Every structure is written in C-alpha cells, then in structure tokens.
Coordinates of C-alpha atoms and ligand atoms in Angstrom, one line a residue:
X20 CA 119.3 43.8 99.6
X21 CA 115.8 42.6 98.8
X22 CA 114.3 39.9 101.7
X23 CA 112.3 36.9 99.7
X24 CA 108.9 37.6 101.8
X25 CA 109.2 41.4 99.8
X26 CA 109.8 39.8 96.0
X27 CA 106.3 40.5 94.9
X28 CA 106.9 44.1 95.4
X29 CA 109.6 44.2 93.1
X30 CA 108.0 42.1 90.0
X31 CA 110.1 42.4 86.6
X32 CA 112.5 44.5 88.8
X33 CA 116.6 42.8 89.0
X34 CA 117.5 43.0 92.4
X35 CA 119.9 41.1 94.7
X36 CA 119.2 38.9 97.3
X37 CA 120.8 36.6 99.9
X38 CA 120.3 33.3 101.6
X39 CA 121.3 29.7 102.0
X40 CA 121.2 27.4 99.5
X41 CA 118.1 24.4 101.0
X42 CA 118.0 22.4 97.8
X43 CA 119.2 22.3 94.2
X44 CA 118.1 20.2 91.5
X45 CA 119.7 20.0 87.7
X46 CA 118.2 20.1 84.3
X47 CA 120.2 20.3 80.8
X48 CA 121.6 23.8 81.1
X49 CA 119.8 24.8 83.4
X50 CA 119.9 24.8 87.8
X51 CA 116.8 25.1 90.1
X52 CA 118.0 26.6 93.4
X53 CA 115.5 26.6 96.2
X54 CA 116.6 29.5 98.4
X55 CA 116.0 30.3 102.2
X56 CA 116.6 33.4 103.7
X57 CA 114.5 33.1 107.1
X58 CA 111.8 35.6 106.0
X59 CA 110.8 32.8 102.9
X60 CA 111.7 30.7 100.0
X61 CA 111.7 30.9 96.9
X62 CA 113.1 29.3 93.6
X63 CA 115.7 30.6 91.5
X64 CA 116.9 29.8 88.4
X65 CA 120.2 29.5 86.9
X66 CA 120.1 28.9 82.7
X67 CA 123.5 28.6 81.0
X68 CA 122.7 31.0 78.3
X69 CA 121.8 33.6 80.3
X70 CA 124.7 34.1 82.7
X71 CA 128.7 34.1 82.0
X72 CA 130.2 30.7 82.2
X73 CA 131.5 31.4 85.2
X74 CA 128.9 31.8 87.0
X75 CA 126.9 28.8 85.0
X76 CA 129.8 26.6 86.8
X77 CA 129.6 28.4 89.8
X78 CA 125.4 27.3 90.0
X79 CA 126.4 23.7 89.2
X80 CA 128.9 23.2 92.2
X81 CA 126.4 25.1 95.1
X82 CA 126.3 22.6 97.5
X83 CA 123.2 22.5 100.1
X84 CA 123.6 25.2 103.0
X85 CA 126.0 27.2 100.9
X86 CA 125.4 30.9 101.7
X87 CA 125.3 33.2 98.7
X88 CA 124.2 36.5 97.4
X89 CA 122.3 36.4 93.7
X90 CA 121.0 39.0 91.6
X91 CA 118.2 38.5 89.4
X92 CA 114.9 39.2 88.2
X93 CA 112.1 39.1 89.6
X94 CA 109.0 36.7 87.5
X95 CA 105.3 35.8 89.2
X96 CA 104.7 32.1 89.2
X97 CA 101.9 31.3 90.5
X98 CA 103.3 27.3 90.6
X99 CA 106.2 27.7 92.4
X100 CA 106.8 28.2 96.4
X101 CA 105.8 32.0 97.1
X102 CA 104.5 32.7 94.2
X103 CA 107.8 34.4 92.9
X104 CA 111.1 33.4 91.3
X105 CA 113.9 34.7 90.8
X106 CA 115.9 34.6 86.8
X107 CA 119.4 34.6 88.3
X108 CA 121.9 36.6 86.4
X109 CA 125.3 36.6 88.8
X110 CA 125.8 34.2 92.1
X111 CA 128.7 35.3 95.0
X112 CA 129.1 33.0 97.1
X113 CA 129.6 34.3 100.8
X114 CA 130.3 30.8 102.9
X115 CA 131.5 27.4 101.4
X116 CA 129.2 24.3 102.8
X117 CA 130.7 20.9 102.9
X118 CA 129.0 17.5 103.7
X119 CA 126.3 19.2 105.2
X120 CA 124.8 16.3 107.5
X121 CA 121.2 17.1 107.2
X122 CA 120.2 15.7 103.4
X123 CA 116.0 15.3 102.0
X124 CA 115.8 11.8 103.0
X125 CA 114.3 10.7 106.5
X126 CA 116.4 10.9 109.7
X127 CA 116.1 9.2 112.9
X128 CA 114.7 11.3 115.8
X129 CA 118.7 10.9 117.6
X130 CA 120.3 12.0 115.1
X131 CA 118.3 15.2 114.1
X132 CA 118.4 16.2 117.8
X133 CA 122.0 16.1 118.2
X134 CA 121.6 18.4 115.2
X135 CA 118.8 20.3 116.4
X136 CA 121.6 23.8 115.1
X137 CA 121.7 22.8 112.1
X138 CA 118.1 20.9 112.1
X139 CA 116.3 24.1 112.9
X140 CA 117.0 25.0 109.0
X141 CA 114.7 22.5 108.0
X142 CA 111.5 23.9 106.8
X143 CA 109.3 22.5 108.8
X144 CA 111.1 24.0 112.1
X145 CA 111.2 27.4 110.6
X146 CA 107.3 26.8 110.5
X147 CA 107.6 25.7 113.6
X148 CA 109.0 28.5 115.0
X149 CA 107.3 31.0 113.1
X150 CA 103.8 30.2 115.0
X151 CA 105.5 30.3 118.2
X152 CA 106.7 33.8 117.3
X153 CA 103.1 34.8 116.5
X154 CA 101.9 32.8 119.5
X155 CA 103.8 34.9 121.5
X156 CA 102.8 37.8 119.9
X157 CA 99.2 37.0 120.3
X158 CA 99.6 36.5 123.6
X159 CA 101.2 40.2 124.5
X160 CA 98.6 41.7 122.0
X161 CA 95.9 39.8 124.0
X162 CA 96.6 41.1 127.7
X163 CA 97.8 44.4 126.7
X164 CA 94.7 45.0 125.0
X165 CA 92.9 43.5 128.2
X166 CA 94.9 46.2 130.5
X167 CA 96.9 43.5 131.8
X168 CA 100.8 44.8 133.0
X169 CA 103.3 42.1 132.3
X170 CA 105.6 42.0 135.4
X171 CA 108.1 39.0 135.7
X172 CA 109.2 36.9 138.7
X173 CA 112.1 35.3 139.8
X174 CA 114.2 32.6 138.6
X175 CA 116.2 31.5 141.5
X176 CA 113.8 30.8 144.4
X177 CA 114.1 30.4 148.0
X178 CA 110.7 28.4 148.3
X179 CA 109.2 25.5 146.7
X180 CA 105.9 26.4 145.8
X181 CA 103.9 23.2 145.2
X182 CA 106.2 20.7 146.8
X183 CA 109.6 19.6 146.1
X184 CA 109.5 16.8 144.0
X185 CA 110.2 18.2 140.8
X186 CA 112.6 21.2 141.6
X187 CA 116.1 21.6 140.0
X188 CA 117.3 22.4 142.9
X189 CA 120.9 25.0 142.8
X190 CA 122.6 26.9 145.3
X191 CA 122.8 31.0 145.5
X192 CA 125.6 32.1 147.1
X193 CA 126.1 29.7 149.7
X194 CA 122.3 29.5 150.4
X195 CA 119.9 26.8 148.9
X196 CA 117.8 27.6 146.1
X197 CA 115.6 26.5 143.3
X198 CA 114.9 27.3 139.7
X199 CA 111.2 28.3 140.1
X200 CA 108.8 25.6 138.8
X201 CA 105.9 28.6 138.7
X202 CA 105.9 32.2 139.1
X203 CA 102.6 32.1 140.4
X204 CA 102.9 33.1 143.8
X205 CA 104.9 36.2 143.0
X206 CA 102.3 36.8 140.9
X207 CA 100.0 37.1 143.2
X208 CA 101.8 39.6 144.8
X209 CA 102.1 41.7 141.9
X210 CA 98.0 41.7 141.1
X211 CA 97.6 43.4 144.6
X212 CA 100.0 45.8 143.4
X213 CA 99.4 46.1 139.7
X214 CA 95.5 44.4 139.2
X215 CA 95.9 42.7 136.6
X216 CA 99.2 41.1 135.4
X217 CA 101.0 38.1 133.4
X218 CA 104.3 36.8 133.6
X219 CA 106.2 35.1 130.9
X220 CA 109.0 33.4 131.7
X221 CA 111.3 30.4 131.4
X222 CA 109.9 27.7 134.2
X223 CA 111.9 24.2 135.3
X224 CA 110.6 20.8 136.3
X225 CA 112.3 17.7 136.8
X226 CA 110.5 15.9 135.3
X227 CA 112.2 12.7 135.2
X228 CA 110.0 10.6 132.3
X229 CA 109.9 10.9 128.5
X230 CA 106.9 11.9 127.5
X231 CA 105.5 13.8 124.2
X232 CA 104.6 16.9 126.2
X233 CA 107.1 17.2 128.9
X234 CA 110.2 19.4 128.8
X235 CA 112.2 20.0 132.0
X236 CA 112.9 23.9 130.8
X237 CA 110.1 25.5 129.4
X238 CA 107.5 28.9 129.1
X239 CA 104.5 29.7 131.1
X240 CA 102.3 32.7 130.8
X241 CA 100.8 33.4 134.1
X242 CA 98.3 36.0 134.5
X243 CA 97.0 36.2 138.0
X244 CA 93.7 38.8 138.2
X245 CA 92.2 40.6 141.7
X246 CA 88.8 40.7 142.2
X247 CA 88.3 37.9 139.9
X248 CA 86.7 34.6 140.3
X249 CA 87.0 30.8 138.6
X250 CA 84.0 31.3 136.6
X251 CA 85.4 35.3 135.8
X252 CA 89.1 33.4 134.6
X253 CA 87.3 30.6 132.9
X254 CA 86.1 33.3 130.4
X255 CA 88.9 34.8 130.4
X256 CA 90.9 31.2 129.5
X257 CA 88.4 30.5 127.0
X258 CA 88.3 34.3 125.2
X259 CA 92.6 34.1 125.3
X260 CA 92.5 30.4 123.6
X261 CA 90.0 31.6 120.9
X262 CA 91.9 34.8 120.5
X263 CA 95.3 33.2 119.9
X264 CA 93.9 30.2 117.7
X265 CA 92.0 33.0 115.4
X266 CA 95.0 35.1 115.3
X267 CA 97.5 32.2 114.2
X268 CA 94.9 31.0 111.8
X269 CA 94.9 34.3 109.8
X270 CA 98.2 35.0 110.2
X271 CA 100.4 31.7 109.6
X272 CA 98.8 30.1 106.5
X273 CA 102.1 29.6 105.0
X274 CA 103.5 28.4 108.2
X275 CA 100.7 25.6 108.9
X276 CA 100.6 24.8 105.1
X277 CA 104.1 23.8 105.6
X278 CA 103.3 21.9 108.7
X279 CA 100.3 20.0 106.5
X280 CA 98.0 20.9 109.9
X281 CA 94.7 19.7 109.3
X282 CA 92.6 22.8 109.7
X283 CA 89.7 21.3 110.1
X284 CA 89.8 20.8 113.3
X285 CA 89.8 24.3 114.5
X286 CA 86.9 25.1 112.7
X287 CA 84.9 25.6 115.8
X288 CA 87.1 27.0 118.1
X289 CA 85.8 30.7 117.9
X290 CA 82.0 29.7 117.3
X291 CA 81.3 27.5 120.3
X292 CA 81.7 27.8 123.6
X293 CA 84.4 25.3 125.3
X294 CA 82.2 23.0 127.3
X295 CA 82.8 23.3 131.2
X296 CA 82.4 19.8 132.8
X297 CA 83.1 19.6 136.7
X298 CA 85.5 17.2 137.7
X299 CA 82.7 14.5 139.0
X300 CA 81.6 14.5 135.7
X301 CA 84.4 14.1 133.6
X302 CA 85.4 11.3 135.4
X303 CA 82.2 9.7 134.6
X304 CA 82.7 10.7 131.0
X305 CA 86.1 8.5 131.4
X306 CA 84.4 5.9 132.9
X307 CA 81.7 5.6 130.0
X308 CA 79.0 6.4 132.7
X309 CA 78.1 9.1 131.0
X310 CA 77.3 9.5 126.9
X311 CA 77.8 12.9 125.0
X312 CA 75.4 13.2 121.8
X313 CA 74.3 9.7 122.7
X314 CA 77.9 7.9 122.8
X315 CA 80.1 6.7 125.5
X316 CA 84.0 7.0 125.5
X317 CA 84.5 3.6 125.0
X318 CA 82.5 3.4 122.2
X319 CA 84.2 6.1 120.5
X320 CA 87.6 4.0 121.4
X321 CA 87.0 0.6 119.9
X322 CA 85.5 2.7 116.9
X323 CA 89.0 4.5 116.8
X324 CA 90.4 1.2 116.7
X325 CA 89.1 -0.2 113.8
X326 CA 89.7 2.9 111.8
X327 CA 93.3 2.6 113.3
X328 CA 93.9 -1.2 112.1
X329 CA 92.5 -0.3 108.8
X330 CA 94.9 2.4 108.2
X331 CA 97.7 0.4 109.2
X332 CA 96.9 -2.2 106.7
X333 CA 96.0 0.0 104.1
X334 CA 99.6 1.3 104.2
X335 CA 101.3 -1.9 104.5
X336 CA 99.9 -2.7 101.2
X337 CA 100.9 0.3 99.9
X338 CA 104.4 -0.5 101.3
X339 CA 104.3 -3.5 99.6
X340 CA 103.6 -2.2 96.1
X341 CA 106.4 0.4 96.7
X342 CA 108.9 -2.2 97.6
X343 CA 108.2 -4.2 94.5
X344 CA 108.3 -1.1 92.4
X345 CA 111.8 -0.4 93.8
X346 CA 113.2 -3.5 93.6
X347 CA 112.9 -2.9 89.3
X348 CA 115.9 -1.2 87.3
X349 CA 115.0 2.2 87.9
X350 CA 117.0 5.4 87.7
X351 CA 118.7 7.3 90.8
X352 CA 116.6 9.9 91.2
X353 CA 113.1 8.1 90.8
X354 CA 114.8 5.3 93.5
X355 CA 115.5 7.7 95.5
X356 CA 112.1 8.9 95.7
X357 CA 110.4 5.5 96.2
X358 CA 113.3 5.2 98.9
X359 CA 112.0 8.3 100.7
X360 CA 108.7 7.2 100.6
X361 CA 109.3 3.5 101.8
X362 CA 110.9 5.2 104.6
X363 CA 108.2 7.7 105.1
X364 CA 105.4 5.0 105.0
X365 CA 107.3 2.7 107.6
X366 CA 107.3 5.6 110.1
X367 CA 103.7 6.3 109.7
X368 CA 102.9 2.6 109.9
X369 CA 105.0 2.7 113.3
X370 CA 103.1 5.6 114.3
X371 CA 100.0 4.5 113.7
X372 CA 101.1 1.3 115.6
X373 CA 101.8 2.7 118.3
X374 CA 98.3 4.1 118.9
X375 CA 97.0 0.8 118.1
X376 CA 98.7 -0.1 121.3
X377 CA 98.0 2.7 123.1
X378 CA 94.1 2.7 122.6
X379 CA 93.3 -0.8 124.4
X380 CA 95.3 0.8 127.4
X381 CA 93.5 3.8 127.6
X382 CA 90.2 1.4 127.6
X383 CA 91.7 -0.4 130.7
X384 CA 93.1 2.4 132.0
X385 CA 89.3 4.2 131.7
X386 CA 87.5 1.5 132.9
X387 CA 90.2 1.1 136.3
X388 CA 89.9 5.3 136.5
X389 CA 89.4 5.9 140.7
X390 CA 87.6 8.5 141.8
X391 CA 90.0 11.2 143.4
X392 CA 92.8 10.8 141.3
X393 CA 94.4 13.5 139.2
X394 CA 93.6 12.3 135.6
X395 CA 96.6 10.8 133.0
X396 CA 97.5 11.8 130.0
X397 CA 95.3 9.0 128.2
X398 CA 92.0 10.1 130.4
X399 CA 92.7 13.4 129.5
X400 CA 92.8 11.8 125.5
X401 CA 89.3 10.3 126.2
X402 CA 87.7 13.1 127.4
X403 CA 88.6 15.6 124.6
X404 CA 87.8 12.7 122.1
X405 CA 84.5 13.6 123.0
X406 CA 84.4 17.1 122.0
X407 CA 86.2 19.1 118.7
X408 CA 87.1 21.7 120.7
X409 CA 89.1 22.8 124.1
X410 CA 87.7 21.3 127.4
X411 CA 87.7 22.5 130.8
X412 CA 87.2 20.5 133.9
X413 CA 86.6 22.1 136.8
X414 CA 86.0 21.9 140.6
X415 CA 88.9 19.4 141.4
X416 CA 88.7 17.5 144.5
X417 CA 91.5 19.5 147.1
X418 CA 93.6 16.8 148.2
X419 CA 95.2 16.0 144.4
X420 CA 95.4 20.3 144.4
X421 CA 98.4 22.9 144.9
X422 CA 97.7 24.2 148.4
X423 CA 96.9 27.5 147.6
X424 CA 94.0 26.4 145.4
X425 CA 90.3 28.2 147.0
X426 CA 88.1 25.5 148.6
X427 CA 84.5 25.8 147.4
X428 CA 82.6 26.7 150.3
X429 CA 79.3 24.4 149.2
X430 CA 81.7 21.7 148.6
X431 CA 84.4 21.7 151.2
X432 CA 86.3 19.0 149.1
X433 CA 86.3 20.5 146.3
X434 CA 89.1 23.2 145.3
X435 CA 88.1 25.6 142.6
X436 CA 91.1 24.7 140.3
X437 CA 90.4 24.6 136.1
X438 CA 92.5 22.5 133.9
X439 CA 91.8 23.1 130.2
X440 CA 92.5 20.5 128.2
X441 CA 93.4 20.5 124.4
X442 CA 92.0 18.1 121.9
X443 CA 94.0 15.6 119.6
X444 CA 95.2 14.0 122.7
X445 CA 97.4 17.0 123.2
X446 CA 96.1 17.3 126.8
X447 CA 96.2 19.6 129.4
X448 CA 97.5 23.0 128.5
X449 CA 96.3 25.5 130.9
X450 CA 96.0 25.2 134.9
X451 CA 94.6 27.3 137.0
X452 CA 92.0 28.7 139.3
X453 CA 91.2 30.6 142.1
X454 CA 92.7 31.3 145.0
X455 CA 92.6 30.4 148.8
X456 CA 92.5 33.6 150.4
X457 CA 91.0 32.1 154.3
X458 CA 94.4 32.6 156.3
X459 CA 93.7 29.5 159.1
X460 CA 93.0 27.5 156.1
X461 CA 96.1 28.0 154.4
X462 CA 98.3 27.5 157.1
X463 CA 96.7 24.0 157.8
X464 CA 97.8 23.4 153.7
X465 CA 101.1 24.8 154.1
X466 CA 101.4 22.2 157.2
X467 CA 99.4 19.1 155.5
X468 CA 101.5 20.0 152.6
X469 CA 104.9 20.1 154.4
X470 CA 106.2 22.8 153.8
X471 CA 108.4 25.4 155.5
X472 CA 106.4 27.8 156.7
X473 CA 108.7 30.6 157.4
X474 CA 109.5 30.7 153.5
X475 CA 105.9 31.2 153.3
X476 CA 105.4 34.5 155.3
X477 CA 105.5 36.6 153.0
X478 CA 102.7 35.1 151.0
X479 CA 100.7 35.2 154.0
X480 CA 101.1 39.0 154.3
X481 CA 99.0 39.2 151.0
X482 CA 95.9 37.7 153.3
X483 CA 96.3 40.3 155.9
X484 CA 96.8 43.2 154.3
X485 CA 93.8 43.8 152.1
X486 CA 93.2 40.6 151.0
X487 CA 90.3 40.2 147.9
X488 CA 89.3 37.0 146.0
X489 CA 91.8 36.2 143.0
X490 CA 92.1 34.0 140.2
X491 CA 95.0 33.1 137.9
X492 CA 95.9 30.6 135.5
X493 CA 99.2 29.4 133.7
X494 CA 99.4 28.5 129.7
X495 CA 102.2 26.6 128.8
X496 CA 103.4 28.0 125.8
X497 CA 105.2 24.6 124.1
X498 CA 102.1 22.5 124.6
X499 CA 100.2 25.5 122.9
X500 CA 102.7 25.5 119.9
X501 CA 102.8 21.3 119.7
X502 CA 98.7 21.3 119.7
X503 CA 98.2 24.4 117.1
X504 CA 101.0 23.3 114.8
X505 CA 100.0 19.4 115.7
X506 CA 103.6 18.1 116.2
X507 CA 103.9 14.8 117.9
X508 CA 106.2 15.9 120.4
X509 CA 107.0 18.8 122.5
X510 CA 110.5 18.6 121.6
X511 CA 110.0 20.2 118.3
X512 CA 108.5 23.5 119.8
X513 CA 111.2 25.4 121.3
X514 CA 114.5 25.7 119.7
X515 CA 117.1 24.0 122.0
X516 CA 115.0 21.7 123.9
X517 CA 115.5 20.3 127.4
X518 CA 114.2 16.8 128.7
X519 CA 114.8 14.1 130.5
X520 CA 118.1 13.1 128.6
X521 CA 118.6 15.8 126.4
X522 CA 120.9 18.9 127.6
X523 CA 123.2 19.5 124.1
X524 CA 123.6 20.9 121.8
Ligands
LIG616 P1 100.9 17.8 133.8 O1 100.0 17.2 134.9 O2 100.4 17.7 132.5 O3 102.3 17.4 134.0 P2 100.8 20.1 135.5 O4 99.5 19.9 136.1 O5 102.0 19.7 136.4 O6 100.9 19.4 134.1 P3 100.7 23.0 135.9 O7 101.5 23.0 137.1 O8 99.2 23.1 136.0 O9 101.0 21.6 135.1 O10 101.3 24.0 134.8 C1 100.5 24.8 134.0 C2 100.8 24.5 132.5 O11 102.2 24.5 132.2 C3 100.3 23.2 132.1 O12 98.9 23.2 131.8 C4 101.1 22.9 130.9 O13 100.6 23.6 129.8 C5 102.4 23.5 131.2 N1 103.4 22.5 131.7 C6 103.4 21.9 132.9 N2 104.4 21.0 133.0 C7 105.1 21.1 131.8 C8 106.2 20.4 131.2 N3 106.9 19.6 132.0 N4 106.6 20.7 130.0 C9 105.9 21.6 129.2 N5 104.8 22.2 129.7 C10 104.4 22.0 130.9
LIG617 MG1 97.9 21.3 136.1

C-alpha cells in the first residue's frame, strides 16, 4: 500500500492506495476524487471508459469521508494538489459515510468545536497539526543538540508554586493536591542534578476568561540551566526561537501554504537580533514616550486604523457586488460559490471589525498604562507593533514577579525575569529568567507571597547544598504553534482543546 506523500516515486507505476474520500466533484463521465490519507492529498480520477461499470457507479455514489482503497496509476501534474494524480482503475470501499456533518461551506466556530473529531479532518487542522509535530520535533532536536537531558516533573502536586489562584485543584488519595501549573521548580532540582535539562509536559491553569491565547490544559517546555545567567538564557531564548522558526520554515511549506501564512513576516527572524528592551523602557514605548525609527506607538495605531477602516469598506463593497451577482438566475454550483464567498467576506468584515474596535482601546488603554503593572495583552500588541520580529522585555519590577524570580542586586526592585513577546499581537510566548538563589531572601517571598512554607522545604535544600546561579525559561508550545501558523485563536492548536467552557468532545 502506497502512502500519497510517496506517489512521485512511483510515476507511470499502478499501485493501490488508501484514504478518505475529502471532496468529489462530477464531470460528464468522468469523477474527480480528492483523496486524504494523513501523509497528503491528492486527486484521482475516475473516467467511465476506463474502469468496469461497476465501479464507474461505485465513483458516482462516494460520499465525503467514505474510506476506500483504489488502484491506479500514477501521472505527474504539475497543476493539481501534490503534484501527482492518480488514473483510477478499481475502488473498494472499506467504510460507508453518511450525512457527514462537516460540508465546504463556512461553519460557525460552536458547531465546528463540538466536532472538533471529525473537524480535525479538515485540511487546514491537519496543517495545523503537522507544524506542531515539527515544532515539537524542533524543539527535542534543539536541546539535544545543546546537551540538554529532558527529564519530566510531576503532574499532581502537593504545592502551589506561584500562588493559588489559578490551580485545578484535585485530591490524591485523601490528601489535597494540584495539577501543576509549572514544572519549574522541579526543574530546578533536576539542573543541580543533570545541568542542563527541559521538561515537556502537559501544564493546567484556571484560567477562568476567554481569550484567543488562553487554554486551561496546555504544553510548556521548560528548560532550567546551572551556572547560567538572564543575559546567558536570553541567548539561549533567542538562538531556540530562530532555530524552531528556520526549521518549520524549511520543513512545512506545504503545511503553511495550506494555512495561507504570510511569510513575510518571518523574513527576519534569523538575521537580526530580537531587540532586548528593559521593562522601564518598554513601558515608555507603550506610553508613546519613546519613538523607534522615529515613530511613537500611537502613531503607528491611528495609522493602523485607517488602513483598518479602509479594508473594511473595501470589502463591504465587494459584498455588495457579490450579493447582487447572487441574487441573478444562476446555476447551483456557481451560487454556491458566491454563497461561500458572501459568507467568507462577512466573517472577514467582522474580523476586521473587531480590530477596529479593539485599536482605540489599546490607545486608551496605552495612554492609562501605570508604571508597575504587569503589561496586557493589548500593550504587549503595541510594543511588538514596533518591531518585525520577537521582543524581549526584561528586568521586571519584583512585586508583579513569581517569588523565586533573582532580584538585581544594582536594582533591588527589579527581578531579573524576561518575557519574550511574539509579534502579530500574538503576545507573550516565553517566561522566564533567573533565579533567586539568596536563602533569607526567599523565605521573606515565600512569606510576602503567602505561601506554606513547609511545602517549600525541599526547594530550599537546593540553596544549601551547593547552590550556583540558574536561569530557566518556559515556551508555551500552543502560543508557539497559533503565532507560526497565525491562527486567530489558540483553540485551533492542540487537538482536543480545553478552555474556559469547553471540556467535550
Ligand atoms: P499570560 O500573562 O499571558 O497569561 P503567564 O505570564 O501567566 O502568561 P507564564 O507563567 O510565564 O505565563 O508561562 C510561560 C508560558 O506559558 C507563557 O509565556 C505562555 O507561552 C504559556 N502560557 C501561559 N499561560 C497559558 C495559557 N493559559 N494557555 C496557553 N499558554 C499559556
Ligand atoms: Mg509570564
């Protein structure tokens, strides 16, 4: 059995294949399958006078999702999808499908998610989660390379390591536990053992808001380095980003195609360095205090605004133009089409609405920013508008920190934290930084901090017993996927997604 990714090996060769049946279209004697198989897709092509009548009839019926084996030959076309197609001489079909609920035409956002096992057919979610696969794989290829081990941490915890306000919390035998919101400390441990290590896991936050990059179950990569300091895992950070953006690049072209990605915007990612703005002045950068190549933020804003407005009214007189087309005698299938793209324009129009009503907030938002607060998801937008590539902020002031972030001895206020924030207004992605390793000092966090101390002990060991300076940093792998494949939303990035309101299928 021949996979469709391996058909240009077997040019003007019959072999047999098998798949799922995505989409079928009918000429006069003659059927256009377009089959998937997971590895590909690819067309294939029924003619009446080539195959039994039988089988002619059997084309004809295929109904979308039906599984079947085909043999055929195998032509080069340079035209169609993969570059090969297949000249079908017999069809078995392996599994009837029925009424498949998932047709061509646009769905609402509900109803694809309550089909999100039957939804993850779609083409776009199988490019979806093909660059997650290779993210993944970059990532692994990345730190072994580096001489990182990859060790793992525990699921169920007995401590809450940066407070408990977002913990699911769970019990373990009749004890009270946690589903670990960060296997950072753990990790910790294991550098002092190991060196250098990552984790990889599965990590839960309640995070009780819908927003586009917030799951409550998701996948961190945590490396945690001894003998390393913020500025040491800040080139670290940058040298992993660039590695994994390069890597996907190369190796998903098909997969981002697909995903209509506009590649531009990575075009500097491995030339230029990501710029490194302390905290202090990225908050000035919000504030439009400061100007980069000779513009302020809010400049930038009401320029994106315009642009914005123009769009939308561009496409509403394209909707208009479709809408009078449609509303001539036309046949089915060209209807249809206009249909689809009606429906397609009037979700881009609301799209593009919505960011004309998000960009006057963000300008309000900006201009009310107060110094010593963590930055929101819009300030994090305005300060990567500035730049085309990854940004990291650094030098955070303590009090908004976890408490086992390293205070900056010049700067006692000051915690040497990084955040590295993604463009596109796909926001923060990696946090990290160095950490505390002044015993008195922690143990006035763990108290100012409230929390229970004797959970703690064990951490504290790690300052007694040969303690050195250490940095670390955690990715999160979804925001990664939803920035390089530039979905709107998380949701799309991990196969059954959990959020605030979603826990089936
Ligand atoms: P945010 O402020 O954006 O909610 P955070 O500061 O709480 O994020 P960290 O604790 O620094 O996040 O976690 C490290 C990384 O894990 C983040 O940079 C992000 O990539 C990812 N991450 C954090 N929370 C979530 C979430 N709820 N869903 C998906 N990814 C997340
Ligand atoms: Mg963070």
């Amino acid at each position: 059995m021949i996979q469709i990714k391996d058909f240009k090996g077997f040019e003007g060769q019959t072999i047999e294949t098998q798949g799922w049946v995505m989409n079928k279209r009918s000429g006069k004697g003659i059927e256009f399958i377009i089959l998937r198989d997971g590895s590909g897709f690819a067309q294939c092509i029924v003619s009446e006078e080539n195959v039994s009548p039988a089988t002619f009839d059997r084309a004809k019926r295929l109904s979308q999702e039906t599984s079947v084996k085909l043999s055929g030959k195998i032509i080069k076309d340079d035209k169609q999808i993969g570059g090969y197609e297949m000249h079908v001489d017999d069809i078995e079909i392996i599994g009837e499908s029925v009424d498949y609920p998932i047709s061509n035409k646009e769905h609402g956002i509900e109803f694809l998610m309550d089909n999100r096992h039957l939804w993850l057919r779609s083409k776009r979610q199988w490019a979806i989660l093909k660059i997650r696969n290779r993210i993944i794989l970059s990532i692994h290829n990345f730190f072994q390379k580096e001489g990182f081990i990859q060790t793992d941490s525990p699921i169920f915890t007995g401590n809450a390591a940066e407070g408990s306000t977002t913990l699911f919390s769970s019990k373990y035998y009749d004890q009270d536990a946690y589903l670990a919101q960060t296997g950072q400390l753990y990790g910790e441990a294991m550098a002092m053992a190991m060196g250098k290590i990552y984790t990889f896991g599965p990590t839960f936050r309640a995070e009780k808001s819908k927003t586009r990059r917030h799951l409550s179950e998701f996948w961190m990569i945590e490396p945690e380095m001894a003998f390393f300091d913020n500025d040491m895992n800040m080139d670290l950070i940058e040298n992993f980003i660039k590695h994994i953006v390069t890597d996907v690049l190369e190796n998903c072209k098909e997969e981002l195609e697909i995903l209509e990605r506009n590649l531009s915007v990575f075009k500097n990612i491995a030339k230029l360095r990501f710029p490194r703005l302390t905290y202090d002045e990225a908050v000035k950068i919000i504030k439009g205090e400061k100007t980069i190549n000779g513009k302020k933020s809010t400049d930038i804003l009401i320029e994106d605004l315009a642009e914005v407005k123009a769009q939308i009214n561009n496409k509403k007189a394209e909707l208009q133009e479709k809408e009078k087309e449609i509303a001539g005698g036309l046949k089915k299938g060209v209807k249809n089409f206009i249909q689809n793209k009606i429906d397609q324009l009037k979700n881009e129009i609301s799209d593009l609405e919505i960011v004309e009503k998000n960009i006057p907030q963000w300008l309000s938002s900006a201009e009310n920013f107060r110094y010593g607060n963590d930055f929101g998801g819009s300030d994090e937008t305005v300060i990567t508008r500035m730049f085309d590539v990854p940004v990291m902020v650094y030098n955070w002031p303590h009090e908004i920190k976890a408490f086992y972030m390293k205070r900056d001895k010049a700067m006692p206020e000051m915690a040497k934290g990084v955040d590295v924030l993604a463009p596109e207004g796909y926001g923060e992605i990696v946090g990290g930084g160095e950490r505390e390793t002044d015993l008195n000092l922690l143990l006035s966090k763990i108290e100012e901090h409230k929390l229970p101390l004797k959970e703690f002990e064990w951490y504290l060991d790690l300052r007694k017993y040969g303690s050195v300076p250490h940095s670390g940093f955690g990715l999160g792998l979804e925001r990664t996927v939803a920035w390089i494949c530039g979905t709107q939303h998380i949701r799309e990035t991990i196969p059954f997604p959990r959020y605030y309101g979603r826990l089936h299928p």
